[in-house]
Coordinates of C-alpha atoms and ligand atoms in Angstrom, one line a residue:
X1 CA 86.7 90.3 91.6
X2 CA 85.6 88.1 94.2
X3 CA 87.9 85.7 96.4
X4 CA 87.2 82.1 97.4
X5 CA 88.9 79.9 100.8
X6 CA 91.0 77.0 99.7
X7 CA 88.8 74.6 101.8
X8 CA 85.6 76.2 100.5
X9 CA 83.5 76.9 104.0
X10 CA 84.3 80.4 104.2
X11 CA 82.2 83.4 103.0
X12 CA 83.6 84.9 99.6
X13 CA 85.5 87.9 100.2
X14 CA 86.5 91.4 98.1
X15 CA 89.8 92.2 97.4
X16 CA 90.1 94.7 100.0
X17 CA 88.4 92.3 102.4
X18 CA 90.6 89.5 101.8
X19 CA 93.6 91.3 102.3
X20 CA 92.3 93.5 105.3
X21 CA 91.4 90.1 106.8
X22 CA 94.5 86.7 106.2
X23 CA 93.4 83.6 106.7
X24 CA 89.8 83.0 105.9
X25 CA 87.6 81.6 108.5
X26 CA 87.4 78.0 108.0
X27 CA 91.3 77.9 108.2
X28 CA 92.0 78.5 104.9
X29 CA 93.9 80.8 102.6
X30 CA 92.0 82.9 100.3
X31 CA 92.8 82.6 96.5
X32 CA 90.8 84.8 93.0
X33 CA 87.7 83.0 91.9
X34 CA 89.0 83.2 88.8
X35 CA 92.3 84.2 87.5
X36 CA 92.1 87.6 84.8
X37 CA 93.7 86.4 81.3
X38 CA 96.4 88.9 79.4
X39 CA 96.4 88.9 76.0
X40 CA 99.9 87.8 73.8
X41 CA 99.0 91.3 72.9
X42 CA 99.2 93.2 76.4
X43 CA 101.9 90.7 77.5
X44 CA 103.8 92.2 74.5
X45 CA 102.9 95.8 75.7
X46 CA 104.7 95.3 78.6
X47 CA 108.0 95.6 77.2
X48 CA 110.2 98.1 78.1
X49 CA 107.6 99.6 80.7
X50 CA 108.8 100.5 84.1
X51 CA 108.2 98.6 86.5
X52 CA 105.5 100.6 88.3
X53 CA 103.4 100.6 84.8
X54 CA 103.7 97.0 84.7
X55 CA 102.7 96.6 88.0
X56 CA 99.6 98.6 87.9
X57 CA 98.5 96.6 84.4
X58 CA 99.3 93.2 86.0
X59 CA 97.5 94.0 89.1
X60 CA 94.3 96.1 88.0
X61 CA 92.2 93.6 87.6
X62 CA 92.8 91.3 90.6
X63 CA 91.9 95.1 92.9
X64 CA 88.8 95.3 91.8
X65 CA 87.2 98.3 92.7
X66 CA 89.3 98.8 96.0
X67 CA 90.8 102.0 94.5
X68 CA 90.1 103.3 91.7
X69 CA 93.2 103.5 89.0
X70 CA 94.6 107.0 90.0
X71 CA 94.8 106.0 93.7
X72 CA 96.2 102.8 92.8
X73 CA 98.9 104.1 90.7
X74 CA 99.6 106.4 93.8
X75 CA 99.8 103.6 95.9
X76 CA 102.5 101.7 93.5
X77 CA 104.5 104.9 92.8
X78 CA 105.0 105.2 97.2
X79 CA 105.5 102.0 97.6
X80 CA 108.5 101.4 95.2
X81 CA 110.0 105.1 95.6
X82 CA 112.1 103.8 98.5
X83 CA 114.1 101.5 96.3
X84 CA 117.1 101.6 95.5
X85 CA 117.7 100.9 92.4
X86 CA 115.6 102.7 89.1
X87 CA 114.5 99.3 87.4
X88 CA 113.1 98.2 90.7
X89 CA 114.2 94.3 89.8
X90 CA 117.1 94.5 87.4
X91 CA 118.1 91.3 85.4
X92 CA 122.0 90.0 85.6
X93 CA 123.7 87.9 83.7
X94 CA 125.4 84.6 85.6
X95 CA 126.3 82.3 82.7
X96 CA 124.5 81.2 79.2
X97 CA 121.4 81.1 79.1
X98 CA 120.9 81.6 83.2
X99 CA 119.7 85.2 84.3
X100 CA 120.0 86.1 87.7
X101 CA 116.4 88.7 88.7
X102 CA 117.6 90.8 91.8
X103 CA 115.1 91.1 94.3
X104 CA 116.8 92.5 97.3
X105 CA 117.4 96.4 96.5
X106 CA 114.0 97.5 98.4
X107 CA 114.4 98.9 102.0
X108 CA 115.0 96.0 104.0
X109 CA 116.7 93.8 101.1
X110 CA 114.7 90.9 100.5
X111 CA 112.3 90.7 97.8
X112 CA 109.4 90.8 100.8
X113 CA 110.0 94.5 100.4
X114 CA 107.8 94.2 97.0
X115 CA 104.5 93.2 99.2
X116 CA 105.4 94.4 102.0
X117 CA 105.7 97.8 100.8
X118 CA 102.9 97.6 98.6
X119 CA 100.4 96.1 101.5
X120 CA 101.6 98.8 103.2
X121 CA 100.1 101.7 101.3
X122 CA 97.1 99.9 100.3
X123 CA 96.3 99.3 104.6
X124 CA 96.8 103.1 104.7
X125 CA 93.8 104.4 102.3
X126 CA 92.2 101.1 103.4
X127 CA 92.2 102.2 106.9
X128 CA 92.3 106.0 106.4
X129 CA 88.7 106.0 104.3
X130 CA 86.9 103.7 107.4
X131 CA 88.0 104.9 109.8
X132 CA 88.9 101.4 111.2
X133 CA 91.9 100.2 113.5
X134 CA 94.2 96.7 113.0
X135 CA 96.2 94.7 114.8
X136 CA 98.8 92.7 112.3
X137 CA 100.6 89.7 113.5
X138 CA 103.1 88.3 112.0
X139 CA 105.4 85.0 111.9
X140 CA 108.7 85.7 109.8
X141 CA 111.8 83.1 109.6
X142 CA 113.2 86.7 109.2
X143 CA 112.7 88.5 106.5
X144 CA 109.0 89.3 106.4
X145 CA 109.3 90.6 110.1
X146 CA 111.8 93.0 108.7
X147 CA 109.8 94.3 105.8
X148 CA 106.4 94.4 107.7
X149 CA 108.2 96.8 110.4
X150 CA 109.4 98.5 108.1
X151 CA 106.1 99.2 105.9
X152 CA 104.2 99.9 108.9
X153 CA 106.4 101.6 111.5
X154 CA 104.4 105.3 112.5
X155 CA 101.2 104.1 110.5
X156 CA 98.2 105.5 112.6
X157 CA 95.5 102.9 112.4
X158 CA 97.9 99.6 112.9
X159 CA 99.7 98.2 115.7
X160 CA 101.9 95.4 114.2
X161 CA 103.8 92.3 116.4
X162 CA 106.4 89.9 114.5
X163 CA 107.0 86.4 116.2
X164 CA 110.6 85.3 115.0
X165 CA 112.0 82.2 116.4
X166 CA 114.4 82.7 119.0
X167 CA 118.5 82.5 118.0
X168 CA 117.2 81.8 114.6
X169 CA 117.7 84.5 112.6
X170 CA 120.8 86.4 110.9
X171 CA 121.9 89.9 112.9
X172 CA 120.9 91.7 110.4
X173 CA 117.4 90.6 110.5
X174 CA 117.2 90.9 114.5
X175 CA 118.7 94.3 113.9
X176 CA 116.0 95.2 111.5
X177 CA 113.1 94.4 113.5
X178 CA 114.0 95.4 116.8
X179 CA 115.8 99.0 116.2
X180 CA 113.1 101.0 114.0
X181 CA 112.2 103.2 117.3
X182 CA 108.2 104.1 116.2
X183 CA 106.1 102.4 119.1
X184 CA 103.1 100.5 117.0
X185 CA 105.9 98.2 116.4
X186 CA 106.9 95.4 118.1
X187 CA 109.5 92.4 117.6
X188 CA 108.7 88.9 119.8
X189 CA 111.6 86.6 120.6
X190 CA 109.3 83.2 120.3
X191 CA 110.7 80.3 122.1
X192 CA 110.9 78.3 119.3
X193 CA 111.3 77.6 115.3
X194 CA 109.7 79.1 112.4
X195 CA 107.3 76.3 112.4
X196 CA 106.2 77.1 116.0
X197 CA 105.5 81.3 115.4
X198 CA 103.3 80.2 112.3
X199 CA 101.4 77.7 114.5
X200 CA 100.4 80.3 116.9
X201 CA 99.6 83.0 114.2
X202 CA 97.1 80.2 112.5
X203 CA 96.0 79.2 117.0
X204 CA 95.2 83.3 117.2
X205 CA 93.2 83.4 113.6
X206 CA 91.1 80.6 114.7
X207 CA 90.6 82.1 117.9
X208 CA 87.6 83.9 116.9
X209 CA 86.9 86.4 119.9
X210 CA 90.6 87.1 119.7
X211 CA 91.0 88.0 116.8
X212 CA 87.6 89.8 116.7
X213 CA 88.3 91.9 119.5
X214 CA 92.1 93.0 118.4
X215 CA 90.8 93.6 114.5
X216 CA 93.4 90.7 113.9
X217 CA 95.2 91.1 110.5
X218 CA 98.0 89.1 108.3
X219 CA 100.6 89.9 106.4
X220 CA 102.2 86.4 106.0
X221 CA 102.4 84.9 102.7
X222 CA 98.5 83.9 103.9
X223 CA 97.5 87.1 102.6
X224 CA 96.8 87.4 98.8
X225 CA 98.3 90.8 98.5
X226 CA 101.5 89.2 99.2
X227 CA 101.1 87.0 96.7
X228 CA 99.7 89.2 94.1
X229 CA 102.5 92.3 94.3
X230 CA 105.0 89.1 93.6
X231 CA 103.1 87.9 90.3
X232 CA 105.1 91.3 89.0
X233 CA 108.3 90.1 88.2
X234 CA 107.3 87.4 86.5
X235 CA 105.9 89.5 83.7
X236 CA 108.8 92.2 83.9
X237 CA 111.5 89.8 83.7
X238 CA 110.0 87.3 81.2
X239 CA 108.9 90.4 78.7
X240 CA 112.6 91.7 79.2
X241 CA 113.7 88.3 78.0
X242 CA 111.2 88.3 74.9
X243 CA 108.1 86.8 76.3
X244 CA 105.2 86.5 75.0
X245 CA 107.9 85.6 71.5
X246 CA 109.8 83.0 73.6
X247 CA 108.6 81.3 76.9
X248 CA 110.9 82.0 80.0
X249 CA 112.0 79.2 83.0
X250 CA 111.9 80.5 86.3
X251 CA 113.8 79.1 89.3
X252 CA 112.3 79.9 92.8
X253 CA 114.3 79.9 96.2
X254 CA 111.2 78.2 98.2
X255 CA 110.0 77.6 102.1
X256 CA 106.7 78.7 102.1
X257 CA 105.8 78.3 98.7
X258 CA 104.7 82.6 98.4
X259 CA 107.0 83.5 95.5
X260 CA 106.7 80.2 93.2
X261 CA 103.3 80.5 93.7
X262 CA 103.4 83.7 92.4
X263 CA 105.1 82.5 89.1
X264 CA 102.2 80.1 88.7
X265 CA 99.5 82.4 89.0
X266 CA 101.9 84.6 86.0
X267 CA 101.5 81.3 83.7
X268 CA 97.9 81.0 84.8
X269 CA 97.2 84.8 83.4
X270 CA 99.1 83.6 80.3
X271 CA 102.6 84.4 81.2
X272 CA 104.7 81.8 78.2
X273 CA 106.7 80.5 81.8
X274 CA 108.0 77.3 80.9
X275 CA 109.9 75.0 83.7
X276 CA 108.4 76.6 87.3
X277 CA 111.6 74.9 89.7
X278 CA 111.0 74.4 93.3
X279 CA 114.9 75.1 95.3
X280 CA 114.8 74.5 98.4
X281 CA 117.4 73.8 101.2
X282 CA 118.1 70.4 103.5
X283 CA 115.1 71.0 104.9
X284 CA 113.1 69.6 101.3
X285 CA 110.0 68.7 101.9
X286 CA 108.8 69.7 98.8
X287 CA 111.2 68.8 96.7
X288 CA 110.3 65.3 98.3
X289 CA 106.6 66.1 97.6
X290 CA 107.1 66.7 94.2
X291 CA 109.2 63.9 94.0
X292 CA 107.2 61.1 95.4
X293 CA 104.0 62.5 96.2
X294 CA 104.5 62.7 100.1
X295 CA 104.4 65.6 102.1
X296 CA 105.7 64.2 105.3
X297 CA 107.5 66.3 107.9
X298 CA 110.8 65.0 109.3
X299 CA 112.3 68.2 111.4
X300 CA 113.2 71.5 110.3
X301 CA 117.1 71.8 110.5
X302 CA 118.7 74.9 110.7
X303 CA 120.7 76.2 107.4
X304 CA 122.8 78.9 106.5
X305 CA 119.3 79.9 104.2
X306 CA 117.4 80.1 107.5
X307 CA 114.7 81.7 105.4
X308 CA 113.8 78.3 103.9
X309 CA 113.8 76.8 107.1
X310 CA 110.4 75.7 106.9
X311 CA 108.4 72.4 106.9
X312 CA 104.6 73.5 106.9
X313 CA 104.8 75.4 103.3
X314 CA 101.3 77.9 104.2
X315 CA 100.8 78.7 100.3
X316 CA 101.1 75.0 98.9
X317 CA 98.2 74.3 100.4
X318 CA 97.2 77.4 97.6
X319 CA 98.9 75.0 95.0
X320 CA 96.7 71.6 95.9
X321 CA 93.7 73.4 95.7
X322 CA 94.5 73.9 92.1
X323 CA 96.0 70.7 91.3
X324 CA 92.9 69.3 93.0
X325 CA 90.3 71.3 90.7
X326 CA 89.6 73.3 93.4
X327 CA 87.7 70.7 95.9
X328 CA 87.9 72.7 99.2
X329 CA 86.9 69.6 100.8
X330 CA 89.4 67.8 99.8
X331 CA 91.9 70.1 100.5
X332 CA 90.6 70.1 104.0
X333 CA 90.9 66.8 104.8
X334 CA 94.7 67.0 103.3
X335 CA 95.5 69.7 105.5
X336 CA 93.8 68.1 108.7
X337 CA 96.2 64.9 108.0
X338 CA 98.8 67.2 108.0
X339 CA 97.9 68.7 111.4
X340 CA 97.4 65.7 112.7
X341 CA 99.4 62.9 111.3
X342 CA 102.4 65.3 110.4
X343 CA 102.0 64.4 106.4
X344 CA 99.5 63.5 103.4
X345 CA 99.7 62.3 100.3
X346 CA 98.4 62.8 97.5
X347 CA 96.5 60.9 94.8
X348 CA 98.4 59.6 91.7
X349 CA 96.5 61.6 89.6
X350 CA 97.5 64.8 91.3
X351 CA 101.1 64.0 91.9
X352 CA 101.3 63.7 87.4
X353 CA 99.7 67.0 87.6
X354 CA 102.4 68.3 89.8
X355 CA 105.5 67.1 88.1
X356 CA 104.0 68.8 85.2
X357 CA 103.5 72.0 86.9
X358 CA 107.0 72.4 89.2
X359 CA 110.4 70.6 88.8
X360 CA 112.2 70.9 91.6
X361 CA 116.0 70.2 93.3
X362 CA 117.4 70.6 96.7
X363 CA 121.3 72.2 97.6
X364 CA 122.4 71.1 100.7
X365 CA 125.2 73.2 103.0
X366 CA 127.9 72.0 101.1
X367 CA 126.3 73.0 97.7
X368 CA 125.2 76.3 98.9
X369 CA 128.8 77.6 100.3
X370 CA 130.1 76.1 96.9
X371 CA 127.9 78.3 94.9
X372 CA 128.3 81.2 96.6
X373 CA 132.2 80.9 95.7
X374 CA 131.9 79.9 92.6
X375 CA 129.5 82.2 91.2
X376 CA 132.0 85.2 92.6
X377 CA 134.9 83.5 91.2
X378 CA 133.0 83.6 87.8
X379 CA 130.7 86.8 87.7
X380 CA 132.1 88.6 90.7
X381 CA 128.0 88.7 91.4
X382 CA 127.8 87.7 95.6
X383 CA 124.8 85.9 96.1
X384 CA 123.1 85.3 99.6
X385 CA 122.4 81.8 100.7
X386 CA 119.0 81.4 99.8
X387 CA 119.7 82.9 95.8
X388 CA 122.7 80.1 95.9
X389 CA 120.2 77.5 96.5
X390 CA 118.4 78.6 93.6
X391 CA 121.4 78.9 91.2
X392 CA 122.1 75.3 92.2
X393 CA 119.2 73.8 91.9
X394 CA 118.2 76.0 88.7
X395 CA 121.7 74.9 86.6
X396 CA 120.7 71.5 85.7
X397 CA 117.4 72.4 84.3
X398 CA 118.5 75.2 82.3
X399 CA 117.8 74.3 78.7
X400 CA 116.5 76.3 75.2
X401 CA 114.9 79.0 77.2
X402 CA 116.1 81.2 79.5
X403 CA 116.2 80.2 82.9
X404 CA 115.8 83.1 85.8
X405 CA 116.9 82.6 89.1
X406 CA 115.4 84.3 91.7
X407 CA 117.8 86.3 93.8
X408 CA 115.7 87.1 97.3
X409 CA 118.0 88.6 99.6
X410 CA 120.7 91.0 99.1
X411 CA 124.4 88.9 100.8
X412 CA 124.9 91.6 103.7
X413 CA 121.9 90.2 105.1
X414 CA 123.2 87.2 105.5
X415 CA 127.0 88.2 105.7
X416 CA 128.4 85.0 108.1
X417 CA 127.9 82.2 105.1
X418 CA 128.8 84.7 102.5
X419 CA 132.2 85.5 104.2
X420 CA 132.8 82.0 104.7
X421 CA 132.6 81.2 101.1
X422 CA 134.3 83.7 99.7
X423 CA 135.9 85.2 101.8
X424 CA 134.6 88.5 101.5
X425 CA 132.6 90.6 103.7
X426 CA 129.6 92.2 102.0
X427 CA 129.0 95.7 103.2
X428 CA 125.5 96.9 104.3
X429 CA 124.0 99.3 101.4
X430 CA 125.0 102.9 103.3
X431 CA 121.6 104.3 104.4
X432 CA 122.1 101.3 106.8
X433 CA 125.5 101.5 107.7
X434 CA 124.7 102.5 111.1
X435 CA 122.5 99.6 111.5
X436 CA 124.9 98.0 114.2
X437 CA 124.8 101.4 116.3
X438 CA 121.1 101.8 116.8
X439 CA 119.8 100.2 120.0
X440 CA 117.2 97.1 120.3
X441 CA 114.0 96.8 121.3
X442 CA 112.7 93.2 122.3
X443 CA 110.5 91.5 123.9
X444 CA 111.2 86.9 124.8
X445 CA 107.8 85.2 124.5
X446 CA 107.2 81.4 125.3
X447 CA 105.6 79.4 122.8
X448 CA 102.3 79.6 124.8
X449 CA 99.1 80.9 123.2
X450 CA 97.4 82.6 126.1
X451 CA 100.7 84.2 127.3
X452 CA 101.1 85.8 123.4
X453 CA 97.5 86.8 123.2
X454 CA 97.8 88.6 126.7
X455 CA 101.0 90.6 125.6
X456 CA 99.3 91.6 122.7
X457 CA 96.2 93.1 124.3
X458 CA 98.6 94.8 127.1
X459 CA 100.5 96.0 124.3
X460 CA 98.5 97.4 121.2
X461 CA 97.8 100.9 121.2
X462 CA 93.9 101.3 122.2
Ligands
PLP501 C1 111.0 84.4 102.5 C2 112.2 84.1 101.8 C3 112.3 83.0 100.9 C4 111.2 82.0 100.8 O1 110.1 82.6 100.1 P1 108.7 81.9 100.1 O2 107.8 82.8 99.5 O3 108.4 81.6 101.5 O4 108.9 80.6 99.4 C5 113.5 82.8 100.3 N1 114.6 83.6 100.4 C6 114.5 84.7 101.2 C7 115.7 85.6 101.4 C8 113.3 85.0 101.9 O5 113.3 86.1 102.7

């Protein structure tokens, strides 16, 4: 399996290339050259499987011959053994018709565990069998910091360094990052938003001697790993619910368009996934997009769903290169509009195409609080923020088949706008009771390239 750039002018990578390395060179964000098909038949086959069997079948074939099939099935078993809950990403019930997937019982409880983890364990033989050293930067809005300290903390051949925006993220996130005590991890207080630490990740990719001389490595949403552990769920939920028989909606909590794009490359194996809804938060630029064609940033505000708290969605540029055939030049140009006129849009023709592919719906504050409450009032199921902005947006579209909300973060993460809502305080799972005990680790950074880049060299472990 070999892996192409979104704006075509990088080399074609191997699986265990393109997720050793992020971005590609030319800027872009690599994607399969072509996606492997699954049978009605081994969809079927799925059924009942646990979770760990259905990850290895859905993933096989996008590994290529990184690790052969024993070491991969290693590598699944240790990276979902931490979980805590057997079914890995158990279905609920919210209402008729409207199924609620549970993504937050991994370590760090937010379905970035599910990469994370994986990545991970794959970096480890990666890294183990060459011999070779990485440094991994990272940009979270809170959550992928979490779970990328957690995956790697005491990992021998990485040195890993999270940018989170200053002030902008829950306690529980902060706490996450900056108290795991192993020193090839490091937390970065970034003068700035979400927008702002993703800026600087992309500044020290294309800074070729930097990120040459450091071994520079991603584990945002960037990275097709990422991407690919997520395509999981699709299949185990939608088989739970009688796929390939019946076709299966899917509602997506959205920022930077990793998870839906997930559930698109599902349907593009031959998952039966019916309506693919974009939720997002106040800050809905692309639920505009979809909309009306225009991808124009306004301002990131934030919202009690900090996580969605994003305005420059990395993997939608993943999306347009499909919706565009796959013209890496065109996608180019898009993209350099976007850097440089702060929005695109795109052609009529494209736009159809993307109606067709992704509905989509926006919750603002009021919405989300209401949600939260009245989904407790009604299932006694406490949702975080961002899974409320899914239930919202998802309700309206739920028709013959059944829709599935994604449910990305577990509500003691985010305990402040569940409290508020419903008045009750959602305890931390207890093998992190203590959480609030441990003592932080930090480091403020300016939103300065040069000054990051320095810290890191200073920093990283050889
Ligand atoms: C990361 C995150 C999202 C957004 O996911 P994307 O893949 O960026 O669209 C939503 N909810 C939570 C809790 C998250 O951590």
């Amino acid at each position: 399996m070999r892996y192409i750039s979104t704006r075509g002018q990088a080399p074609e990578l191997s699986f265990e290339e393109a997720m050793l390395t992020g971005l590609a060179r030319d800027g872009g964000l690599y994607v399969p050259a072509q996606v492997p098909q699954m049978s009605d038949a081994e969809i079927a086959a799925l059924a009942g499987q646990p979770y760990e069997e259905i990850a290895f079948r859905v993933m096989r074939p996008f590994v290529g011959d990184a690790f052969d099939d024993d070491t991969f099935r290693e590598i699944i078993a240790k990276a979902y053994a931490g979980f805590g809950h057997d079914a890995r990403a158990p279905l609920v019930q919210l209402g008729p018709n409207h199924h609620l997937l549970e993504l937050f019982h991994g370590p760090t409880l937010a379905f970035k565990d599910f990469a994370m983890q994986l990545i991970g364990q794959m970096f480890q033989v990666a890294l183990g069998r060459s011999g070779r050293r990485v440094t991994i930067v990272g940009a979270t809005s809170g959550d992928t910091g979490s779970a990328a300290i957690e995956a790697f903390r005491g990992l021998s051949n990485v040195d890993v360094f999270i940018l989170y925006p200053h002030g902008r993220v829950s306690d529980v996130q902060r706490r996450q990052m900056t108290t795991p005590v192993e020193s090839n991890v490091h937390a970065l207080a970034l003068e700035g938003d979400f927008d702002d630490c993703q800026a600087r990740l992309k500044d020290m990719f294309n800074d070729f001697d930097f990120r040459d001389r450091v071994g520079l490595a991603g584990v945002n949403s960037i990275n097709w790993a990422r991407v690919l552990a997520q395509v999981v769920y699709y299949f185990s939920a939608a088989t739970s619910l009688g796929a390939p028989g019946r076709a299966v909606d899917f509602t997506v909590p959205t920022g930077n368009f990793g998870d839906i794009f997930a559930g698109h490359v599902a349907r593009a194996m031959g998952l039966p996934i019916g309506r693919l809804v974009v939720a997002t938060n106040r800050n809905d630029i692309l639920h505009r997009c979809i909309r009306t064609g225009a991808y124009e940033k306004q301002g990131v505000e934030p919202t009690i769903s900090p996580s969605m708290d994003i305005e420059v969605s990395s993997n939608f540029e993943r999306a347009l290169f499909d919706l565009y055939d796959r013209d890496g030049a065109a996608i180019a140009q898009l993209m350099d509009e976007l850097k440089h006129k702060g929005g695109f849009t795109v052609s009529q023709g494209v736009l159809g195409k993307l109606q067709e592919a992704y509905g989509s719906g926006m919750a603002d504050e009021a919405a989300t609080s209401a949600t939260i409450a009245r989904a407790y009032h009604s299932t006694h199921e406490l949702l975080c923020p961002h899974s409320a902005v899914g239930v919202h947006v998802a309700e309206p579209h739920i028709g013959a088949n059944p829709m599935v909300t994604l449910a990305t973060a577990h509500p003691a993460k985010f305990p402040a706008a569940v409290e508020a809502a419903t008045g009750i305080h959602p305890p931390l799972p207890d093998r992190m009771a203590d959480l609030f005990e441990r003592p932080e680790r930090l480091t403020q950074v300016a939103n300065d390239l040069t000054a990051l880049e320095t810290l890191i060299e200073e920093r990283r472990s050889v």
